[in-house]
Amino acid sequence: MMEKTRVLVLYYSMYGHIEALAQEVAAGAAEVEGVEVVIKRVPELIPEEQARQIGIKLDQKAPVATVEELPEYDAIIVGTPTRFGNMAAQMRNFWDQTGPLWLQGALIGKVGSAFTATATQHAGHESTILSIHTTLLHHGMIIVGVPTNCVELTQIDEVAGGSPYGAGVITGGDGSRMPSEIERRIARVQGRHVAQIARQLKVGRLQAQAA
Ligand SMILES: Cc1cc2nc3c(=O)[nH]c(=O)nc-3n(C[C@H](O)[C@H](O)[C@H](O)COP(=O)(O)O)c2cc1C
């Protein structure tokens, strides 16, 4: 029997929007036969007492990832809220510990993808995703976004996050807007697309090795 293709959805979420989108991305990836999906978070850097005071969502069930486990996956899909157009410090901090993996070339040839959340429509959606892509490219990963045959990408009937760069949610200034159905659908398409490509690459590699 062919080895499973392993997809990691790795996220940081302060108020739950990215957590919700991560679950949709994972559900889309899980639709692909032969794929096993794992959802994990990066560690919080804000002390617990302060986190409670500012209302950080502390009941998130996903286990915390370690840097050392990244090579176990065939694809890594990274989700982070925007911070002034960049990834959140918690996610940056995690990737800044991957120097040893970079030295070993441990992530070369794996599939990488990214999704985000912003408070407003034009406040860093694409630049945040690109900030993740940059890091993944330095690791030699193959970048995958949302395929442009995803019809939700071109709708203009309602405000929605998501672009060919990656899925996204617009949270509203007060964070009251959770992912809409359109945003959830784009996230599922992204998860499925990444998983399909990772599966095809893995099957191709295993067949080439066996030949
Ligand atoms: C320090 C800081 C900087 C932020 N910068 C931006 C920004 O540049 N553009 C924007 O639309 N939202 C910005 N936000 C809002 C967050 O992106 C929003 O709270 C987040 O997407 C919610 O996702 P989460 O619920 O998964 O934490 C910022 C929030 C904080 C705390």
GROMACS .gro file of C-alpha atoms and ligand atoms in nm:
model
  242
    1MET     CA    1   0.000   0.000   0.000
    2MET     CA    2   0.125   0.350  -0.089
    3GLU     CA    3   0.251   0.561   0.203
    4LYS     CA    4   0.012   0.840   0.316
    5THR     CA    5   0.077   1.200   0.212
    6ARG     CA    6   0.096   1.412   0.528
    7VAL     CA    7  -0.037   1.769   0.532
    8LEU     CA    8   0.021   2.002   0.828
    9VAL     CA    9  -0.207   2.302   0.878
   10LEU     CA   10   0.008   2.520   1.104
   11TYR     CA   11  -0.157   2.830   1.243
   12TYR     CA   12  -0.156   3.112   1.495
   13SER     CA   13  -0.483   3.272   1.599
   14MET     CA   14  -0.539   3.529   1.871
   15TYR     CA   15  -0.918   3.565   1.848
   16GLY     CA   16  -1.031   3.253   1.660
   17HIS     CA   17  -1.073   3.366   1.299
   18ILE     CA   18  -0.764   3.187   1.171
   19GLU     CA   19  -0.849   2.889   1.390
   20ALA     CA   20  -1.186   2.861   1.211
   21LEU     CA   21  -1.028   2.900   0.869
   22ALA     CA   22  -0.761   2.642   0.956
   23GLN     CA   23  -1.036   2.388   1.016
   24GLU     CA   24  -1.181   2.456   0.671
   25VAL     CA   25  -0.840   2.429   0.502
   26ALA     CA   26  -0.788   2.097   0.683
   27ALA     CA   27  -1.133   1.971   0.581
   28GLY     CA   28  -1.055   2.047   0.215
   29ALA     CA   29  -0.719   1.867   0.237
   30ALA     CA   30  -0.882   1.566   0.403
   31GLU     CA   31  -1.109   1.519   0.098
   32VAL     CA   32  -0.809   1.394  -0.101
   33GLU     CA   33  -0.759   1.019  -0.099
   34GLY     CA   34  -0.433   0.898   0.053
   35VAL     CA   35  -0.388   1.220   0.253
   36GLU     CA   36  -0.361   1.249   0.630
   37VAL     CA   37  -0.413   1.597   0.778
   38VAL     CA   38  -0.285   1.734   1.108
   39ILE     CA   39  -0.380   2.074   1.255
   40LYS     CA   40  -0.134   2.234   1.496
   41ARG     CA   41  -0.068   2.579   1.646
   42VAL     CA   42   0.255   2.763   1.705
   43PRO     CA   43   0.329   2.858   2.068
   44GLU     CA   44   0.173   3.174   2.216
   45LEU     CA   45   0.433   3.430   2.325
   46ILE     CA   46   0.204   3.649   2.536
   47PRO     CA   47   0.207   3.555   2.909
   48GLU     CA   48  -0.119   3.385   3.015
   49GLU     CA   49  -0.226   3.654   3.263
   50GLN     CA   50  -0.193   3.926   2.998
   51ALA     CA   51  -0.357   3.700   2.736
   52ARG     CA   52  -0.665   3.669   2.959
   53GLN     CA   53  -0.681   4.045   3.010
   54ILE     CA   54  -0.687   4.117   2.637
   55GLY     CA   55  -0.934   3.838   2.559
   56ILE     CA   56  -0.712   3.600   2.364
   57LYS     CA   57  -0.895   3.278   2.275
   58LEU     CA   58  -0.731   3.032   2.513
   59ASP     CA   59  -0.953   2.728   2.455
   60GLN     CA   60  -0.796   2.626   2.123
   61LYS     CA   61  -0.780   2.248   2.099
   62ALA     CA   62  -0.508   2.206   1.836
   63PRO     CA   63  -0.181   2.077   1.985
   64VAL     CA   64   0.127   2.296   1.975
   65ALA     CA   65   0.374   2.213   1.698
   66THR     CA   66   0.749   2.176   1.733
   67VAL     CA   67   0.997   2.297   1.476
   68GLU     CA   68   1.159   1.953   1.473
   69GLU     CA   69   0.847   1.781   1.341
   70LEU     CA   70   0.819   1.990   1.021
   71PRO     CA   71   1.022   1.747   0.804
   72GLU     CA   72   0.761   1.475   0.875
   73TYR     CA   73   0.511   1.648   0.644
   74ASP     CA   74   0.481   1.659   0.266
   75ALA     CA   75   0.295   1.992   0.272
   76ILE     CA   76   0.271   2.274   0.526
   77ILE     CA   77  -0.014   2.524   0.504
   78VAL     CA   78   0.053   2.827   0.723
   79GLY     CA   79  -0.222   3.050   0.864
   80THR     CA   80  -0.160   3.375   1.050
   81PRO     CA   81  -0.348   3.700   1.114
   82THR     CA   82  -0.189   4.010   0.969
   83ARG     CA   83   0.022   4.242   1.182
   84PHE     CA   84   0.074   4.565   0.990
   85GLY     CA   85   0.088   4.369   0.664
   86ASN     CA   86   0.315   4.094   0.791
   87MET     CA   87   0.276   3.760   0.966
   88ALA     CA   88   0.218   3.768   1.344
   89ALA     CA   89   0.527   3.761   1.568
   90GLN     CA   90   0.424   3.424   1.708
   91MET     CA   91   0.447   3.271   1.359
   92ARG     CA   92   0.764   3.467   1.275
   93ASN     CA   93   0.925   3.344   1.598
   94PHE     CA   94   0.843   2.984   1.510
   95TRP     CA   95   0.996   3.008   1.163
   96ASP     CA   96   1.298   3.195   1.300
   97GLN     CA   97   1.384   2.875   1.486
   98THR     CA   98   1.402   2.673   1.164
   99GLY     CA   99   1.765   2.765   1.084
  100PRO     CA  100   1.889   2.409   1.152
  101LEU     CA  101   1.624   2.270   0.914
  102TRP     CA  102   1.733   2.521   0.651
  103LEU     CA  103   2.098   2.411   0.694
  104GLN     CA  104   1.997   2.049   0.638
  105GLY     CA  105   1.767   2.139   0.347
  106ALA     CA  106   1.503   1.942   0.536
  107LEU     CA  107   1.203   2.118   0.375
  108ILE     CA  108   1.330   2.131   0.017
  109GLY     CA  109   1.070   2.012  -0.235
  110LYS     CA  110   0.779   2.015   0.010
  111VAL     CA  111   0.463   2.204  -0.077
  112GLY     CA  112   0.400   2.533   0.106
  113SER     CA  113   0.090   2.750   0.115
  114ALA     CA  114  -0.052   3.033   0.326
  115PHE     CA  115  -0.375   3.198   0.440
  116THR     CA  116  -0.454   3.501   0.653
  117ALA     CA  117  -0.702   3.727   0.832
  118THR     CA  118  -0.722   4.105   0.827
  119ALA     CA  119  -0.955   4.345   1.002
  120THR     CA  120  -1.036   4.536   0.683
  121GLN     CA  121  -1.042   4.465   0.312
  122HIS     CA  122  -0.728   4.639   0.191
  123ALA     CA  123  -0.502   4.622   0.492
  124GLY     CA  124  -0.243   4.356   0.423
  125HIS     CA  125  -0.415   4.043   0.297
  126GLU     CA  126  -0.176   3.976   0.011
  127SER     CA  127   0.139   4.120   0.168
  128THR     CA  128   0.093   3.900   0.476
  129ILE     CA  129   0.062   3.588   0.262
  130LEU     CA  130   0.364   3.697   0.058
  131SER     CA  131   0.564   3.742   0.379
  132ILE     CA  132   0.501   3.373   0.451
  133HIS     CA  133   0.575   3.270   0.092
  134THR     CA  134   0.913   3.444   0.117
  135THR     CA  135   1.010   3.233   0.417
  136LEU     CA  136   0.882   2.911   0.260
  137LEU     CA  137   1.074   2.987  -0.062
  138HIS     CA  138   1.394   3.029   0.138
  139HIS     CA  139   1.336   2.674   0.260
  140GLY     CA  140   1.313   2.554  -0.101
  141MET     CA  141   0.944   2.481  -0.078
  142ILE     CA  142   0.706   2.476  -0.375
  143ILE     CA  143   0.445   2.751  -0.332
  144VAL     CA  144   0.080   2.677  -0.405
  145GLY     CA  145  -0.210   2.922  -0.378
  146VAL     CA  146  -0.580   2.901  -0.462
  147PRO     CA  147  -0.652   2.785  -0.819
  148THR     CA  148  -0.819   3.055  -1.024
  149ASN     CA  149  -1.100   2.822  -1.130
  150CYS     CA  150  -1.231   2.865  -0.774
  151VAL     CA  151  -1.540   3.070  -0.870
  152GLU     CA  152  -1.565   3.242  -0.531
  153LEU     CA  153  -1.242   3.429  -0.608
  154THR     CA  154  -1.407   3.643  -0.872
  155GLN     CA  155  -1.739   3.721  -0.704
  156ILE     CA  156  -1.802   4.085  -0.616
  157ASP     CA  157  -2.149   4.055  -0.465
  158GLU     CA  158  -2.022   4.066  -0.110
  159VAL     CA  159  -1.710   4.160   0.084
  160ALA     CA  160  -1.486   3.856   0.121
  161GLY     CA  161  -1.125   3.764   0.183
  162GLY     CA  162  -0.939   3.517  -0.032
  163SER     CA  163  -0.730   3.562  -0.345
  164PRO     CA  164  -0.511   3.352  -0.574
  165TYR     CA  165  -0.242   3.403  -0.307
  166GLY     CA  166  -0.442   3.224  -0.041
  167ALA     CA  167  -0.763   3.211   0.159
  168GLY     CA  168  -0.850   3.492   0.396
  169VAL     CA  169  -1.111   3.628   0.630
  170ILE     CA  170  -1.208   3.991   0.684
  171THR     CA  171  -1.278   4.012   1.057
  172GLY     CA  172  -1.414   4.367   1.085
  173GLY     CA  173  -1.251   4.631   1.305
  174ASP     CA  174  -1.406   4.483   1.619
  175GLY     CA  175  -1.338   4.123   1.516
  176SER     CA  176  -1.707   4.038   1.511
  177ARG     CA  177  -1.711   3.892   1.160
  178MET     CA  178  -1.624   3.521   1.151
  179PRO     CA  179  -1.543   3.351   0.815
  180SER     CA  180  -1.835   3.376   0.573
  181GLU     CA  181  -1.949   3.086   0.357
  182ILE     CA  182  -1.754   3.228   0.061
  183GLU     CA  183  -1.436   3.257   0.268
  184ARG     CA  184  -1.483   2.905   0.404
  185ARG     CA  185  -1.530   2.764   0.053
  186ILE     CA  186  -1.210   2.929  -0.072
  187ALA     CA  187  -1.024   2.784   0.228
  188ARG     CA  188  -1.152   2.433   0.148
  189VAL     CA  189  -1.051   2.469  -0.217
  190GLN     CA  190  -0.702   2.577  -0.108
  191GLY     CA  191  -0.667   2.281   0.129
  192ARG     CA  192  -0.783   2.038  -0.136
  193HIS     CA  193  -0.558   2.187  -0.406
  194VAL     CA  194  -0.247   2.175  -0.186
  195ALA     CA  195  -0.322   1.817  -0.081
  196GLN     CA  196  -0.376   1.706  -0.441
  197ILE     CA  197  -0.046   1.854  -0.554
  198ALA     CA  198   0.143   1.715  -0.253
  199ARG     CA  199  -0.009   1.373  -0.323
  200GLN     CA  200   0.083   1.383  -0.692
  201LEU     CA  201   0.441   1.485  -0.609
  202LYS     CA  202   0.478   1.214  -0.349
  203VAL     CA  203   0.333   0.938  -0.568
  204GLY     CA  204   0.557   1.051  -0.855
  205ARG     CA  205   0.867   1.047  -0.632
  206LEU     CA  206   0.789   0.703  -0.490
  207GLN     CA  207   0.726   0.565  -0.839
  208ALA     CA  208   1.052   0.717  -0.967
  209GLN     CA  209   1.243   0.563  -0.675
  210ALA     CA  210   1.086   0.224  -0.741
  211ALA     CA  211   1.162   0.232  -1.117
  212LIG     C1  212  -0.071   4.467   1.644
  212LIG     C2  213  -0.180   4.441   1.547
  212LIG     C3  214  -0.164   4.481   1.416
  212LIG     C4  215  -0.265   4.461   1.323
  212LIG     N1  216  -0.248   4.503   1.196
  212LIG     C5  217  -0.348   4.492   1.108
  212LIG     C6  218  -0.332   4.540   0.975
  212LIG     O1  219  -0.229   4.588   0.934
  212LIG     N2  220  -0.438   4.529   0.893
  212LIG     C7  221  -0.557   4.474   0.932
  212LIG     O2  222  -0.652   4.466   0.852
  212LIG     N3  223  -0.573   4.424   1.055
  212LIG     C8  224  -0.472   4.431   1.145
  212LIG     N4  225  -0.486   4.381   1.270
  212LIG     C9  226  -0.608   4.305   1.302
  212LIG    C10  227  -0.582   4.156   1.301
  212LIG     O3  228  -0.529   4.114   1.178
  212LIG    C11  229  -0.709   4.076   1.335
  212LIG     O4  230  -0.735   4.097   1.471
  212LIG    C12  231  -0.685   3.931   1.309
  212LIG     O5  232  -0.689   3.910   1.172
  212LIG    C13  233  -0.783   3.839   1.377
  212LIG     O6  234  -0.744   3.705   1.351
  212LIG     P1  235  -0.748   3.600   1.469
  212LIG     O7  236  -0.887   3.603   1.527
  212LIG     O8  237  -0.720   3.466   1.409
  212LIG     O9  238  -0.644   3.638   1.571
  212LIG    C14  239  -0.386   4.397   1.364
  212LIG    C15  240  -0.399   4.353   1.496
  212LIG    C16  241  -0.299   4.374   1.586
  212LIG    C17  242  -0.317   4.326   1.728
   0.00000   0.00000   0.00000
